[in-house]
Every structure is written in C-alpha cells, then in structure tokens.
Amino acid sequence: MTPASPDDGAWGFPNRAIPVGSAAYYAVRFCPPEQRERNALLLAWYELVQEIVEQHTDPGVARLKLDWWRQEVSLLSVRRCRHPLTVALQNTGVGAGSEIPMSAIIEAADDEIRSPQVHDDGAFTANCRRSFGGLFVLLNRLDGLAPEGERSCVECGGYCAAVERIRQLSRSPQRVPPDLGTATLRQSPAEWRTQRLDALLAAFDSTPTRPLPVLAARLLALSKAMHKKIRNSGYPVADTLVERAPIALLWTA
C-alpha cells in the first residue's frame, strides 16, 4: 500500500506541512541555507506520519500505511527509496544513520493507533517524547551534535509536542489524559485548569543542557511563546485554536 505521492516539487521549501506564515515556516526559513531544504523535507515526512495517526478511520489500514513507511525508511541506507519525499531526503544526505530514529517515530505512531486514548500523565509525556522528541533526536544526529545532547532533545521536543496537544485538545481529546476532556475543563474553575496544565507541562525539562540542533532550538522558542500565550489566555478550551500573528512568529524565530 503506497501512500499518495505528489511530485517532488510538492515537498520543497515551503511545503504543505510548513506553509508560508506558519511557525514551522519561520523556524526553517532562519536555518542555515544548507539545512533549509532538508529540514523542510523532514517536517513534511513527520507530518505525513502524524496524519496517519490523527486522520485514520480504520486502524488496520493505518498500520499498513506505517508498515509501508517502515520499509521505505529501511531503503534510505541503500538509496533505493520510492516515494518522492524520501528520494528528496536521500538527495540531501539523509541516509543509513537516520533509519533508527525515523523508525522509532513510526513505532510511536503505531503505538498511538493501537492505543488511541492517552490513559494518564505518564502515557502523555511518553507519547510526546517519543514523537516530536524523536524528531529532535533525528535532527541532533543529522547535525552531527554530541550524543550526550539527545536527552535534551527528547525533553525539549516532548515539551513542544505537549504544548501543541494542549492547544488542540478540543479537537483531539484522546491525545491528552482523560481528566482533561473538553467538558471537564469547561466546567472546572479556571485556577484548577491552569494548575493542572502547568503541572502537565512541567514534567518536561525544556531548558536544554547542551546546544540543540538549529531547527530544534527555533521550534522550542516558538513553542515556549505559544505556551505563554495560551497560558495567559487561561488555557482556553475552544474549537478556534489560539494563534500567533505571523510578525510575532517571525520575531520569535
């Protein structure tokens, strides 16, 4: 089962995962020129995997799609990829050393499909660390940074994922702990809601102890700014997502 394969041009910078004016767009735009295309492709690949988790209607079909991506990632080491996106990644130097962290991201997605409801805070933090934290680890390896920095990558990437899940909790309530359902939060005192969500995000050590990859550092700064905005708004529970103006995103990135 081969996922849809638009032409190669659909995956360059910017692409549908990082449209002009988005937070991800500015994060990539201000990376070194030699990293820009690769980083845009990596974010597009990550988004494709997450779409399988978030938009599927049949778990069996979704897991078959992830199986296909597992096979595709395994072909990076021999430069025999088939999807235009992974072919483009090959051409930017993404190869054998990326197979393990990319496969780990796919495994995290598979686990979410098999167990879609986050059961508690521990499962929430683990999912966040394994998904976007895994992407930060991948960037760390591609940028040739010290392995000792991977713990900070896991924590900071996990924090970014957690902020986004909280921002979108009214749309995807299964991706946060059960006591953070939309109805519960709307009926709860604002003070309790703030304390509860503050505590959930405090589980992540979002202060890196070693330099992060360039893209990861920019994404972390943007997530911290978004966290500040949603917190100052009382962690709103609404169908309309909290957004930051493009000019604010530009200055943060």
PDB file of C-alpha atoms in Angstrom:
ATOM      1  CA  MET A   1       0.000   0.000   0.000  1.00  0.00           C
ATOM      2  CA  THR A   2       1.824   3.076  -1.279  1.00  0.00           C
ATOM      3  CA  PRO A   3       0.827   6.451   0.212  1.00  0.00           C
ATOM      4  CA  ALA A   4      -0.094   9.225  -2.172  1.00  0.00           C
ATOM      5  CA  SER A   5       2.991  10.507  -3.988  1.00  0.00           C
ATOM      6  CA  PRO A   6       2.755  14.058  -5.298  1.00  0.00           C
ATOM      7  CA  ASP A   7       5.622  15.191  -7.486  1.00  0.00           C
ATOM      8  CA  ASP A   8       8.943  16.082  -5.947  1.00  0.00           C
ATOM      9  CA  GLY A   9       8.213  19.801  -6.051  1.00  0.00           C
ATOM     10  CA  ALA A  10       5.420  19.404  -3.501  1.00  0.00           C
ATOM     11  CA  TRP A  11       7.954  18.656  -0.761  1.00  0.00           C
ATOM     12  CA  GLY A  12      10.437  21.506  -1.109  1.00  0.00           C
ATOM     13  CA  PHE A  13      10.537  24.657   0.980  1.00  0.00           C
ATOM     14  CA  PRO A  14       7.855  25.769   1.712  1.00  0.00           C
ATOM     15  CA  ASN A  15       5.515  22.776   1.536  1.00  0.00           C
ATOM     16  CA  ARG A  16       2.063  21.842   2.833  1.00  0.00           C
ATOM     17  CA  ALA A  17       3.492  20.961   6.262  1.00  0.00           C
ATOM     18  CA  ILE A  18       5.179  24.360   6.534  1.00  0.00           C
ATOM     19  CA  PRO A  19       3.044  26.890   4.655  1.00  0.00           C
ATOM     20  CA  VAL A  20       4.235  30.469   4.329  1.00  0.00           C
ATOM     21  CA  GLY A  21       3.498  32.414   7.505  1.00  0.00           C
ATOM     22  CA  SER A  22       3.344  29.393   9.809  1.00  0.00           C
ATOM     23  CA  ALA A  23       5.551  28.877  12.856  1.00  0.00           C
ATOM     24  CA  ALA A  24       7.342  25.986  11.153  1.00  0.00           C
ATOM     25  CA  TYR A  25       7.932  28.156   8.076  1.00  0.00           C
ATOM     26  CA  TYR A  26       9.852  30.763  10.063  1.00  0.00           C
ATOM     27  CA  ALA A  27      11.728  28.086  12.003  1.00  0.00           C
ATOM     28  CA  VAL A  28      13.004  26.593   8.742  1.00  0.00           C
ATOM     29  CA  ARG A  29      13.451  29.930   6.986  1.00  0.00           C
ATOM     30  CA  PHE A  30      16.013  31.085   9.549  1.00  0.00           C
ATOM     31  CA  CYS A  31      18.040  27.874   9.498  1.00  0.00           C
ATOM     32  CA  PRO A  32      21.363  27.913   7.633  1.00  0.00           C
ATOM     33  CA  PRO A  33      20.719  27.760   3.861  1.00  0.00           C
ATOM     34  CA  GLU A  34      22.408  24.370   3.557  1.00  0.00           C
ATOM     35  CA  GLN A  35      19.936  22.884   6.084  1.00  0.00           C
ATOM     36  CA  ARG A  36      16.763  24.542   4.837  1.00  0.00           C
ATOM     37  CA  GLU A  37      15.653  22.036   2.216  1.00  0.00           C
ATOM     38  CA  ARG A  38      16.492  19.026   4.376  1.00  0.00           C
ATOM     39  CA  ASN A  39      14.639  20.429   7.368  1.00  0.00           C
ATOM     40  CA  ALA A  40      11.581  21.239   5.269  1.00  0.00           C
ATOM     41  CA  LEU A  41      11.549  17.663   3.980  1.00  0.00           C
ATOM     42  CA  LEU A  42      11.928  16.199   7.471  1.00  0.00           C
ATOM     43  CA  LEU A  43       9.000  18.230   8.809  1.00  0.00           C
ATOM     44  CA  ALA A  44       6.903  17.159   5.819  1.00  0.00           C
ATOM     45  CA  TRP A  45       7.763  13.498   6.457  1.00  0.00           C
ATOM     46  CA  TYR A  46       6.968  13.823  10.162  1.00  0.00           C
ATOM     47  CA  GLU A  47       3.630  15.448   9.313  1.00  0.00           C
ATOM     48  CA  LEU A  48       2.734  12.610   6.932  1.00  0.00           C
ATOM     49  CA  VAL A  49       3.306  10.076   9.700  1.00  0.00           C
ATOM     50  CA  GLN A  50       1.253  12.126  12.166  1.00  0.00           C
ATOM     51  CA  GLU A  51      -1.592  12.464   9.665  1.00  0.00           C
ATOM     52  CA  ILE A  52      -1.872   8.680   9.587  1.00  0.00           C
ATOM     53  CA  VAL A  53      -2.369   8.741  13.364  1.00  0.00           C
ATOM     54  CA  GLU A  54      -4.721  11.708  13.525  1.00  0.00           C
ATOM     55  CA  GLN A  55      -6.907  11.211  10.447  1.00  0.00           C
ATOM     56  CA  HIS A  56      -7.374   7.462  10.092  1.00  0.00           C
ATOM     57  CA  THR A  57     -10.794   5.813  10.225  1.00  0.00           C
ATOM     58  CA  ASP A  58      -9.542   2.226  10.035  1.00  0.00           C
ATOM     59  CA  PRO A  59      -6.693   1.236  12.405  1.00  0.00           C
ATOM     60  CA  GLY A  60      -5.758  -1.746  10.258  1.00  0.00           C
ATOM     61  CA  VAL A  61      -5.330   0.365   7.144  1.00  0.00           C
ATOM     62  CA  ALA A  62      -3.423   2.997   9.111  1.00  0.00           C
ATOM     63  CA  ARG A  63      -0.973   0.409  10.408  1.00  0.00           C
ATOM     64  CA  LEU A  64      -0.469  -0.924   6.876  1.00  0.00           C
ATOM     65  CA  LYS A  65       0.493   2.592   5.818  1.00  0.00           C
ATOM     66  CA  LEU A  66       3.011   2.747   8.657  1.00  0.00           C
ATOM     67  CA  ASP A  67       4.401  -0.633   7.570  1.00  0.00           C
ATOM     68  CA  TRP A  68       4.969   0.844   4.134  1.00  0.00           C
ATOM     69  CA  TRP A  69       6.868   3.761   5.669  1.00  0.00           C
ATOM     70  CA  ARG A  70       8.961   1.349   7.736  1.00  0.00           C
ATOM     71  CA  GLN A  71      10.053  -0.352   4.542  1.00  0.00           C
ATOM     72  CA  GLU A  72      10.684   2.988   2.859  1.00  0.00           C
ATOM     73  CA  VAL A  73      12.882   4.224   5.715  1.00  0.00           C
ATOM     74  CA  SER A  74      14.878   0.978   5.595  1.00  0.00           C
ATOM     75  CA  LEU A  75      15.725   1.775   1.961  1.00  0.00           C
ATOM     76  CA  LEU A  76      17.493   5.018   2.875  1.00  0.00           C
ATOM     77  CA  SER A  77      20.650   3.066   3.690  1.00  0.00           C
ATOM     78  CA  VAL A  78      20.859   1.654   0.155  1.00  0.00           C
ATOM     79  CA  ARG A  79      19.500   4.764  -1.603  1.00  0.00           C
ATOM     80  CA  ARG A  80      16.581   2.887  -3.150  1.00  0.00           C
ATOM     81  CA  CYS A  81      13.647   4.914  -1.817  1.00  0.00           C
ATOM     82  CA  ARG A  82      10.498   5.134  -3.935  1.00  0.00           C
ATOM     83  CA  HIS A  83       8.417   7.984  -2.506  1.00  0.00           C
ATOM     84  CA  PRO A  84       9.344  11.428  -3.894  1.00  0.00           C
ATOM     85  CA  LEU A  85       9.713  12.751  -0.354  1.00  0.00           C
ATOM     86  CA  THR A  86      12.203  10.129   0.790  1.00  0.00           C
ATOM     87  CA  VAL A  87      14.018  10.295  -2.545  1.00  0.00           C
ATOM     88  CA  ALA A  88      14.448  14.021  -1.927  1.00  0.00           C
ATOM     89  CA  LEU A  89      15.658  13.295   1.620  1.00  0.00           C
ATOM     90  CA  GLN A  90      18.263  10.905   0.196  1.00  0.00           C
ATOM     91  CA  ASN A  91      19.481  13.679  -2.043  1.00  0.00           C
ATOM     92  CA  THR A  92      20.029  15.994   0.945  1.00  0.00           C
ATOM     93  CA  GLY A  93      22.245  13.444   2.668  1.00  0.00           C
ATOM     94  CA  VAL A  94      19.731  11.670   4.899  1.00  0.00           C
ATOM     95  CA  GLY A  95      20.898   8.061   4.925  1.00  0.00           C
ATOM     96  CA  ALA A  96      21.617   4.984   6.994  1.00  0.00           C
ATOM     97  CA  GLY A  97      22.248   6.865  10.234  1.00  0.00           C
ATOM     98  CA  SER A  98      18.690   8.183  10.178  1.00  0.00           C
ATOM     99  CA  GLU A  99      16.962   4.813   9.961  1.00  0.00           C
ATOM    100  CA  ILE A 100      16.837   4.106  13.720  1.00  0.00           C
ATOM    101  CA  PRO A 101      15.390   7.474  14.864  1.00  0.00           C
ATOM    102  CA  MET A 102      12.942   7.590  11.943  1.00  0.00           C
ATOM    103  CA  SER A 103      11.804   4.040  12.681  1.00  0.00           C
ATOM    104  CA  ALA A 104      11.330   4.999  16.337  1.00  0.00           C
ATOM    105  CA  ILE A 105       8.987   7.823  15.285  1.00  0.00           C
ATOM    106  CA  ILE A 106       6.981   5.336  13.214  1.00  0.00           C
ATOM    107  CA  GLU A 107       6.817   2.920  16.172  1.00  0.00           C
ATOM    108  CA  ALA A 108       5.489   5.715  18.388  1.00  0.00           C
ATOM    109  CA  ALA A 109       2.800   6.429  15.799  1.00  0.00           C
ATOM    110  CA  ASP A 110       1.910   2.724  15.630  1.00  0.00           C
ATOM    111  CA  ASP A 111       1.525   2.592  19.402  1.00  0.00           C
ATOM    112  CA  GLU A 112      -0.854   5.561  19.296  1.00  0.00           C
ATOM    113  CA  ILE A 113      -3.013   3.846  16.700  1.00  0.00           C
ATOM    114  CA  ARG A 114      -3.178   0.649  18.751  1.00  0.00           C
ATOM    115  CA  SER A 115      -3.960   2.580  21.941  1.00  0.00           C
ATOM    116  CA  PRO A 116      -5.545   5.872  20.830  1.00  0.00           C
ATOM    117  CA  GLN A 117      -6.669   7.168  24.227  1.00  0.00           C
ATOM    118  CA  VAL A 118      -3.923   8.518  26.471  1.00  0.00           C
ATOM    119  CA  HIS A 119      -4.622   6.849  29.828  1.00  0.00           C
ATOM    120  CA  ASP A 120      -2.642   9.040  32.220  1.00  0.00           C
ATOM    121  CA  ASP A 121       0.060  11.677  32.541  1.00  0.00           C
ATOM    122  CA  GLY A 122       2.830   9.117  32.146  1.00  0.00           C
ATOM    123  CA  ALA A 123       1.468   7.916  28.814  1.00  0.00           C
ATOM    124  CA  PHE A 124       1.030  11.509  27.670  1.00  0.00           C
ATOM    125  CA  THR A 125       4.623  12.501  28.410  1.00  0.00           C
ATOM    126  CA  ALA A 126       5.940   9.264  26.886  1.00  0.00           C
ATOM    127  CA  ASN A 127       3.980   9.804  23.655  1.00  0.00           C
ATOM    128  CA  CYS A 128       5.202  13.380  23.354  1.00  0.00           C
ATOM    129  CA  ARG A 129       8.828  12.434  23.985  1.00  0.00           C
ATOM    130  CA  ARG A 130       8.753   9.559  21.516  1.00  0.00           C
ATOM    131  CA  SER A 131       7.112  11.548  18.728  1.00  0.00           C
ATOM    132  CA  PHE A 132       8.452  15.107  18.467  1.00  0.00           C
ATOM    133  CA  GLY A 133      11.254  14.309  20.888  1.00  0.00           C
ATOM    134  CA  GLY A 134      12.240  11.613  18.425  1.00  0.00           C
ATOM    135  CA  LEU A 135      12.336  14.180  15.637  1.00  0.00           C
ATOM    136  CA  PHE A 136      14.708  16.347  17.682  1.00  0.00           C
ATOM    137  CA  VAL A 137      16.959  13.305  18.206  1.00  0.00           C
ATOM    138  CA  LEU A 138      16.961  12.745  14.441  1.00  0.00           C
ATOM    139  CA  LEU A 139      17.984  16.366  13.882  1.00  0.00           C
ATOM    140  CA  ASN A 140      20.718  16.030  16.511  1.00  0.00           C
ATOM    141  CA  ARG A 141      22.256  13.115  14.633  1.00  0.00           C
ATOM    142  CA  LEU A 142      21.946  14.739  11.233  1.00  0.00           C
ATOM    143  CA  ASP A 143      23.593  17.917  12.532  1.00  0.00           C
ATOM    144  CA  GLY A 144      26.470  15.855  13.930  1.00  0.00           C
ATOM    145  CA  LEU A 145      25.975  17.028  17.513  1.00  0.00           C
ATOM    146  CA  ALA A 146      27.135  15.104  20.575  1.00  0.00           C
ATOM    147  CA  PRO A 147      25.025  12.082  21.610  1.00  0.00           C
ATOM    148  CA  GLU A 148      25.007  13.490  25.141  1.00  0.00           C
ATOM    149  CA  GLY A 149      22.609  16.144  23.875  1.00  0.00           C
ATOM    150  CA  GLU A 150      19.932  13.624  22.966  1.00  0.00           C
ATOM    151  CA  ARG A 151      18.317  13.701  26.402  1.00  0.00           C
ATOM    152  CA  SER A 152      17.682  17.426  25.996  1.00  0.00           C
ATOM    153  CA  CYS A 153      16.328  16.732  22.515  1.00  0.00           C
ATOM    154  CA  VAL A 154      13.828  14.219  23.892  1.00  0.00           C
ATOM    155  CA  GLU A 155      12.715  16.582  26.668  1.00  0.00           C
ATOM    156  CA  CYS A 156      12.513  19.730  24.563  1.00  0.00           C
ATOM    157  CA  GLY A 157      10.843  18.007  21.628  1.00  0.00           C
ATOM    158  CA  GLY A 158       8.416  16.346  24.021  1.00  0.00           C
ATOM    159  CA  TYR A 159       7.584  19.738  25.505  1.00  0.00           C
ATOM    160  CA  CYS A 160       6.851  21.145  22.035  1.00  0.00           C
ATOM    161  CA  ALA A 161       4.525  18.226  21.291  1.00  0.00           C
ATOM    162  CA  ALA A 162       2.778  18.669  24.644  1.00  0.00           C
ATOM    163  CA  VAL A 163       2.125  22.372  24.046  1.00  0.00           C
ATOM    164  CA  GLU A 164       0.601  21.582  20.656  1.00  0.00           C
ATOM    165  CA  ARG A 165      -1.567  18.778  22.037  1.00  0.00           C
ATOM    166  CA  ILE A 166      -2.878  21.087  24.743  1.00  0.00           C
ATOM    167  CA  ARG A 167      -3.534  23.803  22.165  1.00  0.00           C
ATOM    168  CA  GLN A 168      -5.574  21.304  20.146  1.00  0.00           C
ATOM    169  CA  LEU A 169      -7.183  19.355  22.989  1.00  0.00           C
ATOM    170  CA  SER A 170     -10.740  20.289  21.972  1.00  0.00           C
ATOM    171  CA  ARG A 171     -10.100  18.764  18.522  1.00  0.00           C
ATOM    172  CA  SER A 172      -8.165  15.693  19.670  1.00  0.00           C
ATOM    173  CA  PRO A 173      -9.206  14.966  23.275  1.00  0.00           C
ATOM    174  CA  GLN A 174      -7.910  11.392  23.069  1.00  0.00           C
ATOM    175  CA  ARG A 175      -4.346  12.719  22.899  1.00  0.00           C
ATOM    176  CA  VAL A 176      -4.434  14.186  26.420  1.00  0.00           C
ATOM    177  CA  PRO A 177      -5.158  12.495  29.788  1.00  0.00           C
ATOM    178  CA  PRO A 178      -8.856  11.640  30.371  1.00  0.00           C
ATOM    179  CA  ASP A 179      -9.411  14.276  33.069  1.00  0.00           C
ATOM    180  CA  LEU A 180      -8.554  16.949  30.503  1.00  0.00           C
ATOM    181  CA  GLY A 181     -11.559  16.313  28.306  1.00  0.00           C
ATOM    182  CA  THR A 182     -13.322  19.331  26.848  1.00  0.00           C
ATOM    183  CA  ALA A 183     -16.427  19.023  29.039  1.00  0.00           C
ATOM    184  CA  THR A 184     -14.394  18.613  32.230  1.00  0.00           C
ATOM    185  CA  LEU A 185     -12.184  21.599  31.525  1.00  0.00           C
ATOM    186  CA  ARG A 186     -15.099  23.855  30.628  1.00  0.00           C
ATOM    187  CA  GLN A 187     -16.816  23.013  33.910  1.00  0.00           C
ATOM    188  CA  SER A 188     -13.671  23.345  36.027  1.00  0.00           C
ATOM    189  CA  PRO A 189     -12.540  26.533  37.779  1.00  0.00           C
ATOM    190  CA  ALA A 190     -10.009  28.496  35.752  1.00  0.00           C
ATOM    191  CA  GLU A 191      -7.484  28.241  38.583  1.00  0.00           C
ATOM    192  CA  TRP A 192      -7.672  24.430  38.612  1.00  0.00           C
ATOM    193  CA  ARG A 193      -7.328  24.277  34.831  1.00  0.00           C
ATOM    194  CA  THR A 194      -4.217  26.451  34.904  1.00  0.00           C
ATOM    195  CA  GLN A 195      -2.622  24.489  37.747  1.00  0.00           C
ATOM    196  CA  ARG A 196      -3.417  21.152  36.095  1.00  0.00           C
ATOM    197  CA  LEU A 197      -1.997  22.064  32.708  1.00  0.00           C
ATOM    198  CA  ASP A 198       1.003  23.844  34.213  1.00  0.00           C
ATOM    199  CA  ALA A 199       1.833  20.648  36.104  1.00  0.00           C
ATOM    200  CA  LEU A 200       1.450  18.534  32.978  1.00  0.00           C
ATOM    201  CA  LEU A 201       3.901  20.691  31.036  1.00  0.00           C
ATOM    202  CA  ALA A 202       6.283  20.951  33.983  1.00  0.00           C
ATOM    203  CA  ALA A 203       7.016  17.232  33.542  1.00  0.00           C
ATOM    204  CA  PHE A 204       9.293  18.199  30.647  1.00  0.00           C
ATOM    205  CA  ASP A 205      12.721  19.724  31.182  1.00  0.00           C
ATOM    206  CA  SER A 206      12.510  22.356  28.463  1.00  0.00           C
ATOM    207  CA  THR A 207      15.805  24.036  29.361  1.00  0.00           C
ATOM    208  CA  PRO A 208      18.453  22.329  27.222  1.00  0.00           C
ATOM    209  CA  THR A 209      21.725  21.434  28.922  1.00  0.00           C
ATOM    210  CA  ARG A 210      23.559  21.220  25.597  1.00  0.00           C
ATOM    211  CA  PRO A 211      23.139  23.081  22.301  1.00  0.00           C
ATOM    212  CA  LEU A 212      20.124  21.870  20.342  1.00  0.00           C
ATOM    213  CA  PRO A 213      20.060  21.440  16.565  1.00  0.00           C
ATOM    214  CA  VAL A 214      19.317  24.777  14.904  1.00  0.00           C
ATOM    215  CA  LEU A 215      15.797  23.840  13.802  1.00  0.00           C
ATOM    216  CA  ALA A 216      15.004  22.278  17.172  1.00  0.00           C
ATOM    217  CA  ALA A 217      16.097  25.423  19.018  1.00  0.00           C
ATOM    218  CA  ARG A 218      13.861  27.598  16.855  1.00  0.00           C
ATOM    219  CA  LEU A 219      10.882  25.269  17.250  1.00  0.00           C
ATOM    220  CA  LEU A 220      11.420  25.241  21.018  1.00  0.00           C
ATOM    221  CA  ALA A 221      11.422  29.052  21.165  1.00  0.00           C
ATOM    222  CA  LEU A 222       8.201  29.161  19.158  1.00  0.00           C
ATOM    223  CA  SER A 223       6.554  26.571  21.410  1.00  0.00           C
ATOM    224  CA  LYS A 224       7.536  28.493  24.540  1.00  0.00           C
ATOM    225  CA  ALA A 225       5.988  31.634  23.082  1.00  0.00           C
ATOM    226  CA  MET A 226       2.796  29.727  22.230  1.00  0.00           C
ATOM    227  CA  HIS A 227       2.724  28.212  25.716  1.00  0.00           C
ATOM    228  CA  LYS A 228       2.950  31.700  27.204  1.00  0.00           C
ATOM    229  CA  LYS A 229       0.087  32.909  25.031  1.00  0.00           C
ATOM    230  CA  ILE A 230      -2.294  30.048  25.776  1.00  0.00           C
ATOM    231  CA  ARG A 231      -1.444  30.202  29.478  1.00  0.00           C
ATOM    232  CA  ASN A 232      -2.074  33.946  29.597  1.00  0.00           C
ATOM    233  CA  SER A 233      -5.411  33.232  27.900  1.00  0.00           C
ATOM    234  CA  GLY A 234      -6.309  30.765  30.671  1.00  0.00           C
ATOM    235  CA  TYR A 235      -5.692  27.655  28.554  1.00  0.00           C
ATOM    236  CA  PRO A 236      -8.875  28.220  26.539  1.00  0.00           C
ATOM    237  CA  VAL A 237     -10.997  25.237  25.529  1.00  0.00           C
ATOM    238  CA  ALA A 238     -12.472  26.273  22.200  1.00  0.00           C
ATOM    239  CA  ASP A 239     -12.885  24.978  18.676  1.00  0.00           C
ATOM    240  CA  THR A 240     -10.995  28.019  17.397  1.00  0.00           C
ATOM    241  CA  LEU A 241      -7.291  27.494  18.019  1.00  0.00           C
ATOM    242  CA  VAL A 242      -5.104  30.099  19.670  1.00  0.00           C
ATOM    243  CA  GLU A 243      -2.770  31.530  17.027  1.00  0.00           C
ATOM    244  CA  ARG A 244       0.112  33.974  16.990  1.00  0.00           C
ATOM    245  CA  ALA A 245       0.407  36.650  14.323  1.00  0.00           C
ATOM    246  CA  PRO A 246       2.985  35.991  11.578  1.00  0.00           C
ATOM    247  CA  ILE A 247       5.011  39.030  12.642  1.00  0.00           C
ATOM    248  CA  ALA A 248       5.225  37.610  16.184  1.00  0.00           C
ATOM    249  CA  LEU A 249       6.327  34.248  14.796  1.00  0.00           C
ATOM    250  CA  LEU A 250       8.986  35.952  12.692  1.00  0.00           C
ATOM    251  CA  TRP A 251      10.469  37.790  15.676  1.00  0.00           C
ATOM    252  CA  THR A 252      10.473  34.666  17.857  1.00  0.00           C
ATOM    253  CA  ALA A 253      12.129  32.502  15.207  1.00  0.00           C
TER     254      ALA A 253
END
